[in-house]
mmCIF file of C-alpha atoms in Angstrom:
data_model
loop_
_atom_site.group_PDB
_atom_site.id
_atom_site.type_symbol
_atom_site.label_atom_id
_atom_site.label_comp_id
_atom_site.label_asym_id
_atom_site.label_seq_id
_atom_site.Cartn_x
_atom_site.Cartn_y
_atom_site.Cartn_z
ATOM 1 C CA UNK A 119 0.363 30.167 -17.488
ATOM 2 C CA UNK A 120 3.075 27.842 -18.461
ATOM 3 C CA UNK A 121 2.790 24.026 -17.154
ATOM 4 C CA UNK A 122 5.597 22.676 -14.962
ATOM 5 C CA UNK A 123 7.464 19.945 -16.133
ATOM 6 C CA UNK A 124 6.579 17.542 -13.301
ATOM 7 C CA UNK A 125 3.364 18.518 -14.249
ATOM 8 C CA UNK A 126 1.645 15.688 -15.823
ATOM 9 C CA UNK A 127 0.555 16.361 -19.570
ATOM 10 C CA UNK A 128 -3.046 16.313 -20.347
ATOM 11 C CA UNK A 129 -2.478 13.365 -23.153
ATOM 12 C CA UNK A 130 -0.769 11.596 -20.099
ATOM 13 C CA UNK A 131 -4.067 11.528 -17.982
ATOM 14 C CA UNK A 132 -5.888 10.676 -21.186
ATOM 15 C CA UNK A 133 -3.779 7.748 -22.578
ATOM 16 C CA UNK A 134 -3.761 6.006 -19.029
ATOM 17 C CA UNK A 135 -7.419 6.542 -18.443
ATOM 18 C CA UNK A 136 -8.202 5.162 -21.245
ATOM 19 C CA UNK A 137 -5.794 2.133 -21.059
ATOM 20 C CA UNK A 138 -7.166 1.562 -17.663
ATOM 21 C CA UNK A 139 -10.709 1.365 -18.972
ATOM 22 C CA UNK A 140 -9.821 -0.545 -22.252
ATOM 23 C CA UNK A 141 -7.815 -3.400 -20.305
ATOM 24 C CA UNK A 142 -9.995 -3.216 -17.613
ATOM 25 C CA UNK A 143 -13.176 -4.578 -20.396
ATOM 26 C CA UNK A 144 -10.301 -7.272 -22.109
ATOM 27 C CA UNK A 145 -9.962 -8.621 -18.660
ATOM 28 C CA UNK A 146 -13.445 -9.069 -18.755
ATOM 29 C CA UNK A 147 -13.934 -10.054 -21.780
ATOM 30 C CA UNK A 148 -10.795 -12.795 -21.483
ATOM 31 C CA UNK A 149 -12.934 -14.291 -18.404
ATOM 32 C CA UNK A 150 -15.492 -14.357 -19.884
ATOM 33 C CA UNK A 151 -14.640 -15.996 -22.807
ATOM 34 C CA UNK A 152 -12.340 -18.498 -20.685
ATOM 35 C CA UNK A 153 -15.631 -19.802 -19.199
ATOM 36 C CA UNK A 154 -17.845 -19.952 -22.779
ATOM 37 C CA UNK A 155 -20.042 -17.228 -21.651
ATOM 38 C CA UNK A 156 -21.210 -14.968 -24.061
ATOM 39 C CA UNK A 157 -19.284 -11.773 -25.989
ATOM 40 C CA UNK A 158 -22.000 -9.517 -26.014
ATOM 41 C CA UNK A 159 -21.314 -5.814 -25.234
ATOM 42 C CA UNK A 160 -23.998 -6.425 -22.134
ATOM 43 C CA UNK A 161 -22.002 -9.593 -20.790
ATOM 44 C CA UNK A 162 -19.254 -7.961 -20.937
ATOM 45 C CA UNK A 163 -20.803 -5.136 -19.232
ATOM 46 C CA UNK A 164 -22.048 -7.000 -16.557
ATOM 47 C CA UNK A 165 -18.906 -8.907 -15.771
ATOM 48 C CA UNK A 166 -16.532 -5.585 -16.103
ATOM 49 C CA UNK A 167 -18.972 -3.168 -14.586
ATOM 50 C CA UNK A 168 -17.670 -3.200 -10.733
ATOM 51 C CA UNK A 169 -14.368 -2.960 -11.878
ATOM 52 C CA UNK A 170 -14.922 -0.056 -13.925
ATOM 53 C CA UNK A 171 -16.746 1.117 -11.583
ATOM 54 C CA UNK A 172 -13.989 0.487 -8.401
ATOM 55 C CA UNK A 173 -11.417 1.832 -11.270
ATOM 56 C CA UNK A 174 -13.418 5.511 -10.843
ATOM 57 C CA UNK A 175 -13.237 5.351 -7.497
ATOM 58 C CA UNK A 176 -9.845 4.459 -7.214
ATOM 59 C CA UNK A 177 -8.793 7.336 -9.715
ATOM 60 C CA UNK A 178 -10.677 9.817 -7.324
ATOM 61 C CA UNK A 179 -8.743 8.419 -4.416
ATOM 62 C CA UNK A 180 -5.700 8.229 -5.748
ATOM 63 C CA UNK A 181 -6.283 11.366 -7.692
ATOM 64 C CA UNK A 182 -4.471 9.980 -10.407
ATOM 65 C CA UNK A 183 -4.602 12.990 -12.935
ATOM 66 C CA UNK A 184 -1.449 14.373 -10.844
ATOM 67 C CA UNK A 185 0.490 11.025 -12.119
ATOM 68 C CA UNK A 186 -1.003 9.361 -14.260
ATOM 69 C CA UNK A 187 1.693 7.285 -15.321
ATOM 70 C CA UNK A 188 3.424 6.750 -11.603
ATOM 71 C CA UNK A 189 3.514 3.369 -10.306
ATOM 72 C CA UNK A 190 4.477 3.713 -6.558
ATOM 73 C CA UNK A 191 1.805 4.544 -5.111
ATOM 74 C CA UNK A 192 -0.386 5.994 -7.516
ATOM 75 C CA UNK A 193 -0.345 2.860 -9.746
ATOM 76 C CA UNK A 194 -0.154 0.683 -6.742
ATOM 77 C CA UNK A 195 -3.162 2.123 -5.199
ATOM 78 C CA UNK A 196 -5.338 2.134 -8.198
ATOM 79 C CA UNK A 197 -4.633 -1.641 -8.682
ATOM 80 C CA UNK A 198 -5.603 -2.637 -5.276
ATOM 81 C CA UNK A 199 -8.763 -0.425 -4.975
ATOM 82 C CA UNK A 200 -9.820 -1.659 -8.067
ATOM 83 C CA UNK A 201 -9.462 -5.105 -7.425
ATOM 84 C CA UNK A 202 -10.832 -4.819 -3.720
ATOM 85 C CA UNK A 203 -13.812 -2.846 -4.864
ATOM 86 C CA UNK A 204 -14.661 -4.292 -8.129
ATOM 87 C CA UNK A 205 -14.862 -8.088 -5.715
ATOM 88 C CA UNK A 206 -16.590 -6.331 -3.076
ATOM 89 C CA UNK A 207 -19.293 -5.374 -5.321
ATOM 90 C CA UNK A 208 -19.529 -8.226 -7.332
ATOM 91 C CA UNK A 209 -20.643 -9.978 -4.156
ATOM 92 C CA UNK A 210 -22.908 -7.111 -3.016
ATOM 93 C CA UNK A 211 -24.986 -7.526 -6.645
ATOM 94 C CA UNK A 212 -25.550 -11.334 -6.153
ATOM 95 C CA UNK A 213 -22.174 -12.664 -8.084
ATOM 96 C CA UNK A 214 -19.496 -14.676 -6.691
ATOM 97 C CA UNK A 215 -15.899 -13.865 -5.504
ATOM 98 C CA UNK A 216 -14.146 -17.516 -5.607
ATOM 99 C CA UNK A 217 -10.867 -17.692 -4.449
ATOM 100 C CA UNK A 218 -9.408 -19.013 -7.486
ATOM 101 C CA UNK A 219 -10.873 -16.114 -9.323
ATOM 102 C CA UNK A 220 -9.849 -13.724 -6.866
ATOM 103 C CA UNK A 221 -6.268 -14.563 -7.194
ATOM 104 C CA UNK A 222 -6.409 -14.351 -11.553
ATOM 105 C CA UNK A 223 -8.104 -11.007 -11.208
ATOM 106 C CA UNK A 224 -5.562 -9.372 -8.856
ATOM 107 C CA UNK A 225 -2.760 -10.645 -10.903
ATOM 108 C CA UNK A 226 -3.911 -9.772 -14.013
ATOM 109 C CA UNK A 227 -5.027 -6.703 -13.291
ATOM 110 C CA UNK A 228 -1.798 -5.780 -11.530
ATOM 111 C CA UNK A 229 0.250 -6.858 -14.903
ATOM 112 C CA UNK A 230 -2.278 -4.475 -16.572
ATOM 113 C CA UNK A 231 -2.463 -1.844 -14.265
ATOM 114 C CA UNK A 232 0.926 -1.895 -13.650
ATOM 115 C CA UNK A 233 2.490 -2.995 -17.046
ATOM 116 C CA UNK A 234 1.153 -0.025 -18.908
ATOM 117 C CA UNK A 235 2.286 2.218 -16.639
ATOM 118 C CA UNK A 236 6.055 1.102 -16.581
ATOM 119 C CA UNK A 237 6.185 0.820 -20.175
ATOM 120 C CA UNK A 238 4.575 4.276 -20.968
ATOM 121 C CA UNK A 239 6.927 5.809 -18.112
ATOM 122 C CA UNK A 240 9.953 4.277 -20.050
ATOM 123 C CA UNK A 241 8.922 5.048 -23.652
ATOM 124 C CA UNK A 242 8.279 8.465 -21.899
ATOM 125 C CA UNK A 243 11.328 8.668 -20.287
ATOM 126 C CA UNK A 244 13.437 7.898 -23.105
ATOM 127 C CA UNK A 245 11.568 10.665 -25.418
ATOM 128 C CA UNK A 246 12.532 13.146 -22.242
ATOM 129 C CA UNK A 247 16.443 12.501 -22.947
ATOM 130 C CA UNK A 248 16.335 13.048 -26.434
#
């Protein structure tokens, strides 16, 4: 069984999972160290985990494995459940959701989200034509 070509590529799903995850923790780990709390693996952990967690989700819904690397609406939609969910259970497990913070997470993870995603689509676009 051959794979179409509008078929994403298994390294496709794998590089932006991956991506997703890894910015996902240097978020974390950037707010975290933006308000001198500690760089362990478990702080990092603790701040990142409804993120991750709303990231899962949000591949599921979105079923991203069928485009990985599409921004409308796959990309879209993964950014906004993400940042929706991750808030929404931050505040469920005791933490806060400030407005201030709120905004920096949703734009920050939209430039990640999002920004790996249009680059990989170009460099892979460009590889397509040649």
């Amino acid at each position: 069984m051959t794979q179409s070509s509008s078929a994403p590529r298994t390294h496709h799903i794998l590089y932006a999972a991956a991506a997703d995850i890894v910015l996902t923790l240097i978020f974390s780990a950037s707010g975290r160290s933006s308000h001198s709390e500690a760089l362990t693996a478990g702080g990092v952990f603790l701040t990142a985990w409804p993120f991750l967690a709303s990231l899962a989700i949000g591949w599921l819904v979105c079923r991203l494995w069928r485009a990985p690397l599409r921004i409308w609406p796959q990309g879209v939609c993964l950014w906004l459940i993400t940042v929706a969910g991750g808030m929404t259970l931050r505040i469920l497990s005791g933490r806060t959701a400030e407005i201030p913070f709120v905004i920096v997470a949703t734009i920050v993870l939209g430039v990640f989200l999002l920004g790996h995603r249009l680059i990989a689509g170009l460099i892979t676009k460009s590889a397509a034509r040649r």
